[in-house]
Structure formats: structure tokens, C-alpha cells
Tab-separated table of C-alpha atoms in Angstrom:
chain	number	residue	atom	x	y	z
A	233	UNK	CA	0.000	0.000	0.000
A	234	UNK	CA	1.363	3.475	-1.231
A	235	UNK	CA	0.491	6.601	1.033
A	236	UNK	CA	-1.652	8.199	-1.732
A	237	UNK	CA	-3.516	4.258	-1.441
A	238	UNK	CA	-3.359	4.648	2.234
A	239	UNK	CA	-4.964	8.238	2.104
A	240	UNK	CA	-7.947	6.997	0.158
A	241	UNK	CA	-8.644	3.766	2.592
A	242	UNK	CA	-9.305	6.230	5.262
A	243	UNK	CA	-11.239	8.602	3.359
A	244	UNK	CA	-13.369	5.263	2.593
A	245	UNK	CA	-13.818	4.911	6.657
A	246	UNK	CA	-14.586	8.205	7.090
A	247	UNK	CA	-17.287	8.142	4.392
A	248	UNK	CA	-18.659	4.927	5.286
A	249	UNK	CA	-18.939	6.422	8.621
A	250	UNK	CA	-20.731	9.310	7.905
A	251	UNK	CA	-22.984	7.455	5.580
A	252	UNK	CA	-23.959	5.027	8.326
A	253	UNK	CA	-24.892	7.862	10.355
A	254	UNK	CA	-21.768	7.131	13.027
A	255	UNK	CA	-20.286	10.699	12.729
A	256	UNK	CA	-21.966	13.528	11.516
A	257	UNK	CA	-19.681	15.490	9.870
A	258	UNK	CA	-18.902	16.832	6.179
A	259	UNK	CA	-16.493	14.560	4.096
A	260	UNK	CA	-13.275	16.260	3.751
A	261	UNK	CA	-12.513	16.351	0.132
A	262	UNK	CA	-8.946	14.432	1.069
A	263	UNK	CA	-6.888	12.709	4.059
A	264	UNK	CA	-3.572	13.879	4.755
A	265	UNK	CA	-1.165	10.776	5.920
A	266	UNK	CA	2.263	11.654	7.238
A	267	UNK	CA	5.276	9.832	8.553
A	268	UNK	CA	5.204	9.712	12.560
A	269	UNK	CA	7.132	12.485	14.669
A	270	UNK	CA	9.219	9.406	16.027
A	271	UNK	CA	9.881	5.878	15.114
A	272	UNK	CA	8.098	3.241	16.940
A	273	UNK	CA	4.737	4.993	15.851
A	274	UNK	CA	4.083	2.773	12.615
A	275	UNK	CA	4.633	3.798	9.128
A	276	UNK	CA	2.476	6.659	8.509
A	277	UNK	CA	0.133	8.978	10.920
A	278	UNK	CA	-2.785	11.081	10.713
A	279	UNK	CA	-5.124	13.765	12.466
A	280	UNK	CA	-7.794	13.379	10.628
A	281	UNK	CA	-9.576	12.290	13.697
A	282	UNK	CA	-8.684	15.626	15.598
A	283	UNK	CA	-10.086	17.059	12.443
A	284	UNK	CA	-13.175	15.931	12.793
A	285	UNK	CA	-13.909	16.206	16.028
A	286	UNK	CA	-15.094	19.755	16.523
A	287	UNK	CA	-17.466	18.985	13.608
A	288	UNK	CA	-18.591	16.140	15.277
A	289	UNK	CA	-19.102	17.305	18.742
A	290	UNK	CA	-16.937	14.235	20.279
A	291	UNK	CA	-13.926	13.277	21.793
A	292	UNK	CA	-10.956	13.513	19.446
A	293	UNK	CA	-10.266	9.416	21.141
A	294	UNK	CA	-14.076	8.285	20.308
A	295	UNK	CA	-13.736	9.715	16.583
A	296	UNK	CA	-10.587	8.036	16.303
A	297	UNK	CA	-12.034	4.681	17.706
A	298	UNK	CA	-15.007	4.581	14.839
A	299	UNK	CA	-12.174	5.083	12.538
A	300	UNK	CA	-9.861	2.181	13.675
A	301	UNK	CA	-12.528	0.076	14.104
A	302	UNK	CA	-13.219	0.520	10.277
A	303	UNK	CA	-9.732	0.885	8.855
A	304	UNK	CA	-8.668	-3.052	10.786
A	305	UNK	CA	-8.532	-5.589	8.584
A	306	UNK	CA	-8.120	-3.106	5.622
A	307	UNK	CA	-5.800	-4.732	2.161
A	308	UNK	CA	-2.383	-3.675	3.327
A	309	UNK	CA	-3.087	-2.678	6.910
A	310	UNK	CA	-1.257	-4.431	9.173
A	311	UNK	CA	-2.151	-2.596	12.260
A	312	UNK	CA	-4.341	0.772	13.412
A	313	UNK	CA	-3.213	2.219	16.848
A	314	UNK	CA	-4.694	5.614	18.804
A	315	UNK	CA	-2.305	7.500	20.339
A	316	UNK	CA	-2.125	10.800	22.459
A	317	UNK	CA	-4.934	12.911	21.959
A	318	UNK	CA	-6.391	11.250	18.900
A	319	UNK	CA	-3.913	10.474	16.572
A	320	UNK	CA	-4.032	7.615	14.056
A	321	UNK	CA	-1.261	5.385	13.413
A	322	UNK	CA	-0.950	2.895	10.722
A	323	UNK	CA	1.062	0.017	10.606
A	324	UNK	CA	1.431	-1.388	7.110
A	325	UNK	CA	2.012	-5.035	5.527
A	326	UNK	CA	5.533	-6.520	4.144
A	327	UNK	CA	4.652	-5.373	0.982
A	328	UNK	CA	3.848	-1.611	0.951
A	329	UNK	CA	7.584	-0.743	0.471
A	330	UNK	CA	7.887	-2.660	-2.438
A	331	UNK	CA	4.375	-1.519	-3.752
A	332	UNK	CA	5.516	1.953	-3.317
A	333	UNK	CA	8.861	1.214	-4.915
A	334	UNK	CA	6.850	-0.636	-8.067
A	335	UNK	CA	4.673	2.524	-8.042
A	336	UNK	CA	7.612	5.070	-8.096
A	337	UNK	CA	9.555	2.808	-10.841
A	338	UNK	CA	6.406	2.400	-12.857
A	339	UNK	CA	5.348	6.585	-13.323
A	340	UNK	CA	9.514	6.972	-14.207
A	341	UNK	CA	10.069	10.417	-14.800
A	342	UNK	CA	6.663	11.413	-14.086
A	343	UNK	CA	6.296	10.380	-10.463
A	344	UNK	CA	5.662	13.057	-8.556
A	345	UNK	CA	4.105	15.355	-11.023
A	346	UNK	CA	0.147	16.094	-10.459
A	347	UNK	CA	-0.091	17.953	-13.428
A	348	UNK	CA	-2.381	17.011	-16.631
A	349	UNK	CA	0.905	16.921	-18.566
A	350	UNK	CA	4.516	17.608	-17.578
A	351	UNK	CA	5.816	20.569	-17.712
A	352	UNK	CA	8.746	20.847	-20.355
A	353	UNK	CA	10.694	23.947	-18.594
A	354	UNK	CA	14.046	24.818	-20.024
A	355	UNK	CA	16.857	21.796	-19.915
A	356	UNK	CA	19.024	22.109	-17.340
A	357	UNK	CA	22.127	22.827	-19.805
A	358	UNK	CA	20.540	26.008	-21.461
A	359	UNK	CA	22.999	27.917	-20.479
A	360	UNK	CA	22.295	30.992	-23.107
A	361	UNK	CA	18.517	31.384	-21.547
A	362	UNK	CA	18.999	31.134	-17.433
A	363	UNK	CA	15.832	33.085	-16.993
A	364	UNK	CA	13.694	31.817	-19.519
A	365	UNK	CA	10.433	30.319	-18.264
A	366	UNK	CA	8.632	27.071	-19.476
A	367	UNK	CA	6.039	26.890	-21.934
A	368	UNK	CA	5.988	31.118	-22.036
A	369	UNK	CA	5.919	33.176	-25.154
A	370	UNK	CA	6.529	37.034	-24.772
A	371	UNK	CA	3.113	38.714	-24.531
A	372	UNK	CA	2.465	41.180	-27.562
A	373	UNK	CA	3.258	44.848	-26.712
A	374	UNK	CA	4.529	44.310	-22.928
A	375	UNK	CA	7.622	45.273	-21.409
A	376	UNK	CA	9.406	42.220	-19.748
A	377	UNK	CA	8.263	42.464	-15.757
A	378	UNK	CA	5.512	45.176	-16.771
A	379	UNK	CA	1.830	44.479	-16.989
A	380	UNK	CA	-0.562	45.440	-19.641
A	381	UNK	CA	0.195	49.224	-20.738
A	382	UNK	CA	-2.065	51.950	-19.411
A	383	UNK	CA	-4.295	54.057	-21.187
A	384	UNK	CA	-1.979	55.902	-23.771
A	385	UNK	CA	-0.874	60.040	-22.490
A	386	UNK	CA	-2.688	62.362	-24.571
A	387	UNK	CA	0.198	64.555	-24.400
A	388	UNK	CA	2.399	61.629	-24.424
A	389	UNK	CA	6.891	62.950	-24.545
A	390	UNK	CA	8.409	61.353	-26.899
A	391	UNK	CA	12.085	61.424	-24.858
A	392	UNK	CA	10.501	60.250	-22.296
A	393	UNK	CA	10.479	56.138	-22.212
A	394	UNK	CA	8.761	53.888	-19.913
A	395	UNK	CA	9.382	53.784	-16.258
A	396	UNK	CA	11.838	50.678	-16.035
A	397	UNK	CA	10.600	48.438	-13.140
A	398	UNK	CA	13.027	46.750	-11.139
A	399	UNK	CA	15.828	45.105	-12.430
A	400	UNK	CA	15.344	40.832	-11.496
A	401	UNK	CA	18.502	39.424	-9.894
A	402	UNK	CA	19.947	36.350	-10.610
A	403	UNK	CA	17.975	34.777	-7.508
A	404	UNK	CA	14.673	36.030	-8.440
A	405	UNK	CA	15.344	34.949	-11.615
A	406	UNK	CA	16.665	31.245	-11.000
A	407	UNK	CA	13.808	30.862	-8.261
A	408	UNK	CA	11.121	31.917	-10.678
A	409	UNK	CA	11.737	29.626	-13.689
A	410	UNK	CA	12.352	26.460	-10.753
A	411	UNK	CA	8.958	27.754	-8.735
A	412	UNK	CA	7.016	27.633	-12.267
A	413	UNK	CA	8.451	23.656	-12.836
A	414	UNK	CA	7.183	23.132	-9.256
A	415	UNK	CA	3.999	24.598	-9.295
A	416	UNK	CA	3.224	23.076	-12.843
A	417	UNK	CA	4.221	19.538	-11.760
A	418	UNK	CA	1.706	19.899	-8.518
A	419	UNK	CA	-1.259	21.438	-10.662
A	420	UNK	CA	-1.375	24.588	-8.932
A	421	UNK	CA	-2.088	27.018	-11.189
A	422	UNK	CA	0.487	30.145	-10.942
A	423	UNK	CA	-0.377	33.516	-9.812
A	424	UNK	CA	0.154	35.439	-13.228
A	425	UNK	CA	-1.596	32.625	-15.029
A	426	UNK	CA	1.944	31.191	-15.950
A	427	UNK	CA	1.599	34.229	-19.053
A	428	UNK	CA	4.674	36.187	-17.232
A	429	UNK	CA	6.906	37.360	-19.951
A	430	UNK	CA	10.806	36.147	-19.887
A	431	UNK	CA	13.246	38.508	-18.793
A	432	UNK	CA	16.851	38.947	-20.111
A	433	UNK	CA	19.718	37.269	-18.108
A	434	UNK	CA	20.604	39.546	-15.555
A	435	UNK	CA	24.871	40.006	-15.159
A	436	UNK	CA	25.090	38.769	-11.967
A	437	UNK	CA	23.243	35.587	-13.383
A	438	UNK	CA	25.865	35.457	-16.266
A	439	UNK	CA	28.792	36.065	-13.949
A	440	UNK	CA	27.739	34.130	-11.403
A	441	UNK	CA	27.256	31.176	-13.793
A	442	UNK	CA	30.461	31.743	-15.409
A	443	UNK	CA	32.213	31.073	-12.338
A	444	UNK	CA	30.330	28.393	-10.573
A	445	UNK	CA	28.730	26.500	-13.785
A	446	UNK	CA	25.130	26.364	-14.499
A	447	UNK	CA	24.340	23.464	-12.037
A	448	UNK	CA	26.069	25.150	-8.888
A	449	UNK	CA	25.217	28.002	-9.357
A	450	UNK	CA	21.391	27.419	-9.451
A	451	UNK	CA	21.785	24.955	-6.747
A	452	UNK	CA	23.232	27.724	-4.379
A	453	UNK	CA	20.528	30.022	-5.858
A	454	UNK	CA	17.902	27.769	-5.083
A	455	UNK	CA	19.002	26.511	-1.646
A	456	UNK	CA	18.252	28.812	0.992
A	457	UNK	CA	14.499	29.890	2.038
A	458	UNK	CA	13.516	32.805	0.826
A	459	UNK	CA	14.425	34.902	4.279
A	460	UNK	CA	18.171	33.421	4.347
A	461	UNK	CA	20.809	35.024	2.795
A	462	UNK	CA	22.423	33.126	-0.762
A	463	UNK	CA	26.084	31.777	0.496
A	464	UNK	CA	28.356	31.761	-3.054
A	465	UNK	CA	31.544	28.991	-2.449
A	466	UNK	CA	34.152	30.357	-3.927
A	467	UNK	CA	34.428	27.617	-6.644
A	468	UNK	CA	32.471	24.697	-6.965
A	469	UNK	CA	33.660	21.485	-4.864
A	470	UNK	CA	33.332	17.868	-6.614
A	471	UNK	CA	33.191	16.087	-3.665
A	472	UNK	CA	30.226	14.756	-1.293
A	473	UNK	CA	30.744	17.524	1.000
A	474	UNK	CA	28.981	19.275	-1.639
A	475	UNK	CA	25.077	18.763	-1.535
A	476	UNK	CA	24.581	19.159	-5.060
A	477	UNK	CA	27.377	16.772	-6.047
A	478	UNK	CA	25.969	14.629	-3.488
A	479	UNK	CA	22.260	14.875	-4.751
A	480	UNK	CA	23.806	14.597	-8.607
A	481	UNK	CA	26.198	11.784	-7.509
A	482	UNK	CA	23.493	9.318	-5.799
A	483	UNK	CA	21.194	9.616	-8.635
A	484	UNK	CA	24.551	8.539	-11.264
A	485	UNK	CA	25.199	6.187	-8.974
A	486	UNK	CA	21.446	4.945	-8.809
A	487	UNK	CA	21.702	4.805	-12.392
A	488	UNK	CA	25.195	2.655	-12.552
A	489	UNK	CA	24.121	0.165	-10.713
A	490	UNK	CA	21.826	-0.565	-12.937
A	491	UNK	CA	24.519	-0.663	-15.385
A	492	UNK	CA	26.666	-2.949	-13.706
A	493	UNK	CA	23.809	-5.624	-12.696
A	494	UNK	CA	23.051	-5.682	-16.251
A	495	UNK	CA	26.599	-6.644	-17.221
A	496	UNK	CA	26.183	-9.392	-14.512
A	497	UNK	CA	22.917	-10.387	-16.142
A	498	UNK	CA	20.144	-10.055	-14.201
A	499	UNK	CA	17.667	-6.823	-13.342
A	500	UNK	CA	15.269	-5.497	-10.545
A	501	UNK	CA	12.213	-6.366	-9.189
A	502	UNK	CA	10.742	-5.412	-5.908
A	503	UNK	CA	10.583	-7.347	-2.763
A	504	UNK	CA	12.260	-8.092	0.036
A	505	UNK	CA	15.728	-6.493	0.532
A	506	UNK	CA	16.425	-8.331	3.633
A	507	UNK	CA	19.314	-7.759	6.648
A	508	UNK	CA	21.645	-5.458	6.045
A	509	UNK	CA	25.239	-6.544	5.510
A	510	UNK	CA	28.451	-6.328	8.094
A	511	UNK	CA	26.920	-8.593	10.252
A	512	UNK	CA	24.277	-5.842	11.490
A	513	UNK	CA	20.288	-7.285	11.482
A	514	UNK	CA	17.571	-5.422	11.067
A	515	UNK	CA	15.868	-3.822	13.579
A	516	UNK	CA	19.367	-3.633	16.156
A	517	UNK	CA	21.010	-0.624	16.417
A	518	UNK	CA	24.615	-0.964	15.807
A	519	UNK	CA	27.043	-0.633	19.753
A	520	UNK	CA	27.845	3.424	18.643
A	521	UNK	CA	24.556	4.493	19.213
A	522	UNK	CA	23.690	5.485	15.450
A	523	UNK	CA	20.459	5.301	13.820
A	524	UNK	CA	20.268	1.697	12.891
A	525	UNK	CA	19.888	0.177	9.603
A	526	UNK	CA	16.286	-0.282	9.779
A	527	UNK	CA	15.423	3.104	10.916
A	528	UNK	CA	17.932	3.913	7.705
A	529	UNK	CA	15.541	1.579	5.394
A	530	UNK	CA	12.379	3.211	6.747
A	531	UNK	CA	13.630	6.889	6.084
A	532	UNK	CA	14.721	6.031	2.765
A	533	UNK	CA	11.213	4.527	2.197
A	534	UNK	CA	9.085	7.485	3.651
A	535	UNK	CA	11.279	9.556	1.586
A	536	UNK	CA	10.252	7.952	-1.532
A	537	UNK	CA	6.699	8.322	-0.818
A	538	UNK	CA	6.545	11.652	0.490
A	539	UNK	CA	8.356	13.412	-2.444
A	540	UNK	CA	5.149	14.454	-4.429
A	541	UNK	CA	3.515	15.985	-0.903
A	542	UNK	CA	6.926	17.836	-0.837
A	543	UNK	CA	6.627	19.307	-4.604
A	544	UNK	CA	3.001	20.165	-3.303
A	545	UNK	CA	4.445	21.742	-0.819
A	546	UNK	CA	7.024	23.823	-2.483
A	547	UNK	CA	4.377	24.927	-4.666
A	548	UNK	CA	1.831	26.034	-2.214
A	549	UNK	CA	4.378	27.881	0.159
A	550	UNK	CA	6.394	29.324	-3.115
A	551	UNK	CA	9.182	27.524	-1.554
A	552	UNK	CA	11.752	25.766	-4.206
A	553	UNK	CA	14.045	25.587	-1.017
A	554	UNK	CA	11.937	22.601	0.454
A	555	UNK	CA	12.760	20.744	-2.862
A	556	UNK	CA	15.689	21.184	-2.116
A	557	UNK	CA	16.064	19.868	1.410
A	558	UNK	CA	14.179	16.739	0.543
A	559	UNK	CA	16.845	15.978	-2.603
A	560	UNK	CA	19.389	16.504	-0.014
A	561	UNK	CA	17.596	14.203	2.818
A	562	UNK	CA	16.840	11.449	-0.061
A	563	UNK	CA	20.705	11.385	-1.245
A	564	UNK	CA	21.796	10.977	2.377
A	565	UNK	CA	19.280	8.446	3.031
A	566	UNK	CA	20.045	6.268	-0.181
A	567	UNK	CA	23.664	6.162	0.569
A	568	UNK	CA	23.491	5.496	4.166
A	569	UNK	CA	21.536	2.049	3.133
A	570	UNK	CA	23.446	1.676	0.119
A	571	UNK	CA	26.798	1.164	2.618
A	572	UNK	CA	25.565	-1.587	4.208
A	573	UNK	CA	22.678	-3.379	1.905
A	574	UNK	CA	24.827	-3.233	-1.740
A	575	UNK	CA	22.671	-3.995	-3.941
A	576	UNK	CA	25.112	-5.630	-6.091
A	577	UNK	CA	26.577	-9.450	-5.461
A	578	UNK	CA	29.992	-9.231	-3.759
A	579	UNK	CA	32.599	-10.963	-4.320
A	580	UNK	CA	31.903	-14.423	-5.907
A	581	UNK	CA	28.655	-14.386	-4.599
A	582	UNK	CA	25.395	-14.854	-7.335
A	583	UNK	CA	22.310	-12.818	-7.937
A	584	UNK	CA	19.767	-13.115	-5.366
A	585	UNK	CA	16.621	-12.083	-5.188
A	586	UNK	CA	17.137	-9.774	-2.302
A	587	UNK	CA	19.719	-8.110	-4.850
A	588	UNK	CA	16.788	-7.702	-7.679
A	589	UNK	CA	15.164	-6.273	-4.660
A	590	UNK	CA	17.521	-4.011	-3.426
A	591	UNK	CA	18.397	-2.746	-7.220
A	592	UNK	CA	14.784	-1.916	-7.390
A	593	UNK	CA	14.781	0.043	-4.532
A	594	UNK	CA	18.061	1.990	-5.800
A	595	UNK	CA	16.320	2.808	-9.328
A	596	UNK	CA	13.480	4.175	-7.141
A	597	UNK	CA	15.946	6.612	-5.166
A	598	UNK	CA	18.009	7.616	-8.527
A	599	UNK	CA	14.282	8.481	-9.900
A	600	UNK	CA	13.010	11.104	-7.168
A	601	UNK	CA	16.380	12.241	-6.779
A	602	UNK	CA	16.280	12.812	-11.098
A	603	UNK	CA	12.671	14.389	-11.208
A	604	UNK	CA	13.810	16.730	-8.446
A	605	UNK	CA	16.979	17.257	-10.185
A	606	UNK	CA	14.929	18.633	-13.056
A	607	UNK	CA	12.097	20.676	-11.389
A	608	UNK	CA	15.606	22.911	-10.339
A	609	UNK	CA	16.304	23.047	-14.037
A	610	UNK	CA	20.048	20.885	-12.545
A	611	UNK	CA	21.660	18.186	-14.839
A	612	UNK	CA	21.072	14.558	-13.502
A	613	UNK	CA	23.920	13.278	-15.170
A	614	UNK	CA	24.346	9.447	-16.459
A	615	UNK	CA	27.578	9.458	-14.970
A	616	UNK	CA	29.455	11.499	-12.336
């Protein structure tokens, strides 16, 4: 079971509820489902029951109670706890993580976009047209950044031109073109009607990519929330200390090991992709304390299945920053599994079918981390 799957199972309760006259309360048009604050808590959470309550005129704990009453036994559901004031939390069987890595490998490149079709945007190595927007043609007789001309003076000057607006810098200009990707992809419709006209590369733009390259340079555009000031390196650093490189390199290296498994003759397929190598199992933390390997497993999983609430996100808040962050968070979680569950044999050991498995799950992370890669308008490169 997928969280958008999980989502629409307790929208069924709550409807089924309401229909059968044990809640009387409007149907919310949808049900949010989040990872819990903590692990131990189950897979995913919600407070839809908290919600509803007000609505309802009951305890947050009795709404909650009709809804776990209806949601046990559920395809998928493994197990349906209250806790604290009314919160849902939802256990789920041994095969939503491989459902939700089938789900992500089957949409490909469109996973994560809402959208009736996919916006095209500009590719991530037009250099020549930084601030160009997609799918936008110049509007007839506008100004860039100006809206439609006023009524025309009837005494108009001819030496005197139009009153310039403000100039765009290189971050406005990088975070509107990324911001249009985002808010196409999540179906939210942009506030100029996505008609804006394109601007012309401003210099700091063109200077800035000259000395960074197109890929840093909108990374370190793109990174900070809109209230924090833009930090420039002083040349861009090839190495995983870099978040960009490390974004960029776990999605190459996604994509290699597909490479090499094919050259060993055999593919992915989701399942199982069992205890974690170096003599760690699943579930124990290892003796330094450190978030153990299944903790690891389930962050990279929750990652996976929350990236399309985060493009939402972005979108709603105007926020290509949280994009971002959740690239970053993704790459960190992929390699932190990949280290000690390869998915590749070792040594003279054969293909397994926890290796199909774990391949699987690796083309699943090199796919968010891709689509995110190219909401930014950043290169996901083959190889790295």
C-alpha cells in the first residue's frame, strides 16, 4: 500500500462512517497521511480524527475509535493504533515498500508530477537562456516584468520612455523559472496565469554562472528559504561535501548500478531487501549508538513516498528551497543504506533475489532524486 492508497482507505472509513450515520460530519474532500514524529509509531500517521472532532461534537479518542474500528482488517493494513490525543497510526504489511517502490519505478520520470501533462521547462544545460520560463511566449506589446500598458498620455513625450521596473537578480530569476516547474508539476495554477513574460539574463546571473557552472550556481541560488541570505563557495567542490554533487552523484550512482547488474545479467524487481550486511540485522542498532539500519531503510522509504507531498508543498508555500532539502535528505538516506545493503553481489557471490530487490529500490531513489533534479532546471547526469 502506497500513502496516496493509504490516504484513500481512510477517506473510505470516514465516508462509510458518515454514511452510516456514526459521525456527523462533512467529508473532507482528502486525508492527509504523514510519517510519525518518532519511530516506533508505525509507518504513517494522521489527524484526521482531531479534524473531525469539533465537527462532530466528540472526543478527538471516540472519533478516532469509529475510525480504527473501520480501517482493521483493511488490504495492506497491518495494524491501526490511537495514540495521544487522537492520533491515528498505521502500521502497514511486508509489501507496501515494495508496492511503493513498483509505483515510483512504474510513473519513471513522471512520479511526482500532479499535473495534466509535464511541464517541459528549459533543460538544465541552457545555459544561453537562465531566466527563460517554461512553456511562455513574450506577450504582444509588454515590457518584460511590466503588466498590460495603461491608457496611452494624450500629451504623451516622446524622450521620455517607460518607467523601467526593477531590475530581477539572478535569484529572483533562478527561483522563478524552478517555482514555475514546481507549481506546474503539482497542478497549482500560478499567480500570473503562468503568461509572465521572460526577462533577459541579468549580469550577476551570467557572472555568477560563469564562475560556478550552471548546475552550482542554481543549486546555491535555489538553496536557501527565501528569508536566508544566498552563500556563493568560492568555486564549486566535486566532492560529497557538496550537496549538489551529493544529490547529482546518488542519482549517477542509482543509475550505474543498474549498469553494472546488467553486465552481470540479471535486473530489478521489488521485494524483500532483507538484513543489512556487516553482520548488522535489522531492527538492532549498531554498539555506537547510530540510527540503525532499519530506521535507515524506513527513512529512505518514507522519503520515496513523500516526495510528491513535498513538490506540493514547495508549490503552495512558493518555496523551491523545500525541494531542495528533501533531494538533499533522499541522497543521504540512499547512501546510508546503500553502505551496508549493496545492492550488487559481492565478491563471488550470485544474484539473489534480495539483490533484484535491493536494485529496485536503488532505481526508485536515482528516480526522485532525477525528477527533483529537473524541477531545479540541474543536470542529472548518467555518470558522475
Amino acid at each position: 500500500m502506497t500513502p496516496a492508497e493509504l490516504s484513500r482507505t481512510v477517506l473510505r472509513s470516514v465516508r462509510g462512517a458518515v454514511e452510516e450515520q456514526e459521525l456527523s460530519v462533512p467529508v473532507p474532500a482528502r486525508i492527509v497521511v504523514q510519517p510519525p514524529p518518532r519511530p516506533g509509531c508505525g509507518d504513517y500517521a494522521s489527524n484526521v480524527a482531531l479534524q473531525l472532532a469539533r465537527q462532530a461534537g466528540r472526543p478527538a479518542r471516540e472519533v478516532a475509535e469509529i475510525l480504527r474500528k473501520r480501517l482493521i482488517g483493511s488490504a495492506g493494513i497491518t495494524r491501526v493504533e490511537i495514540a495521544g490525543p487522537g492520533f491515528l497510526n498505521f502500521t502497514l504489511g511486508d509489501g507496501a515498500q515494495a508496492a511503493l517502490v513498483r509505483e515510483v519505478l512504474a510513473q519513471g520520470d513522471r512520479y511526482g508530477d500532479r499535473s495534466v501533462r509535464s511541464a517541459r521547462g528549459v533543460g538544465a544545460g541552457d545555459v544561453a537562456g537562465p531566466g527563460s520560463s517554461p512553456d511562455r511566449e513574450p506577450a504582444p506589446d509588454r515590457e518584460p516584468g511590466r503588466g498590460p500598458d495603461p491608457d496611452p498620455d494624450p500629451d504623451p513625450d516622446p524622450d521620455r520612455g517607460p518607467a523601467p521596473g526593477p531590475a530581477p537578480s539572478a535569484r529572483d530569476v533562478v527561483v522563478a523559472e524552478a517555482l514555475a516547474r514546481i507549481q506546474a508539476a503539482a497542478g497549482v495554477v500560478a499567480v500570473d496565469g503562468g503568461q509572465a513574460a521572460p526577462v533577459a539574463t541579468p549580469p550577476d546571473l551570467t557572472a555568477l554562472i560563469a564562475r560556478l557552472g550552471v548546475d552550482e550556481a542554481r543549486w546555491v541560488l535555489l538553496r536557501p528559504a527565501a528569508q536566508d541570505p544566498v552563500r556563493v563557495p568560492e568555486r564549486p567542490v566535486q566532492r560529497e561535501s557538496n550537496p549538489r554533487f551529493r544529490v547529482q552523484y546518488a542519482a549517477a550512482r542509482a543509475r550505474a548500478l543498474g549498469r553494472y547488474a546488467q553486465e552481470l545479467g540479471f535486473g530489478s524487481e521489488p521485494g524483500d531487501v532483507g538484513a543489512p550486511a556487516r553482520g548488522e540485522a535489522v531492527g538492532e542498532g549498531p554498539s555506537d549508538g547510530s540510527v540503525s539500519a532499519a530506521q535507515n531503510l524506513q527513512t529512505f522509504h518514507t522519503l520515496l513516498a513523500t516526495y510528491p507531498s513535498a513538490i506540493e508543498t514547495a508549490a503552495r508555500l512558493r518555496a523551491p528551497d523545500r525541494v531542495v532539502r528533501h533531494l538533499e535528505a533522499t541522497a543521504d538516506a540512499f547512501f546510508r543504506w546503500h553502505d551496508v545493503c549493496p545492492p550488487l553481489p559481492v565478491g563471488e557471490q550470485k544474484p539473489l533475489a534480495v539483490h533484484r530487490a535491493r536494485l529496485a529500490l536503488a532505481e526508485a531513489g536515482g528516480t526522485v532524486l532525477a525528477n527533483g533534479l529537473r524541477l531545479l532546471g540541474i543536470s542529472a547526469p548518467e555518470h558522475l
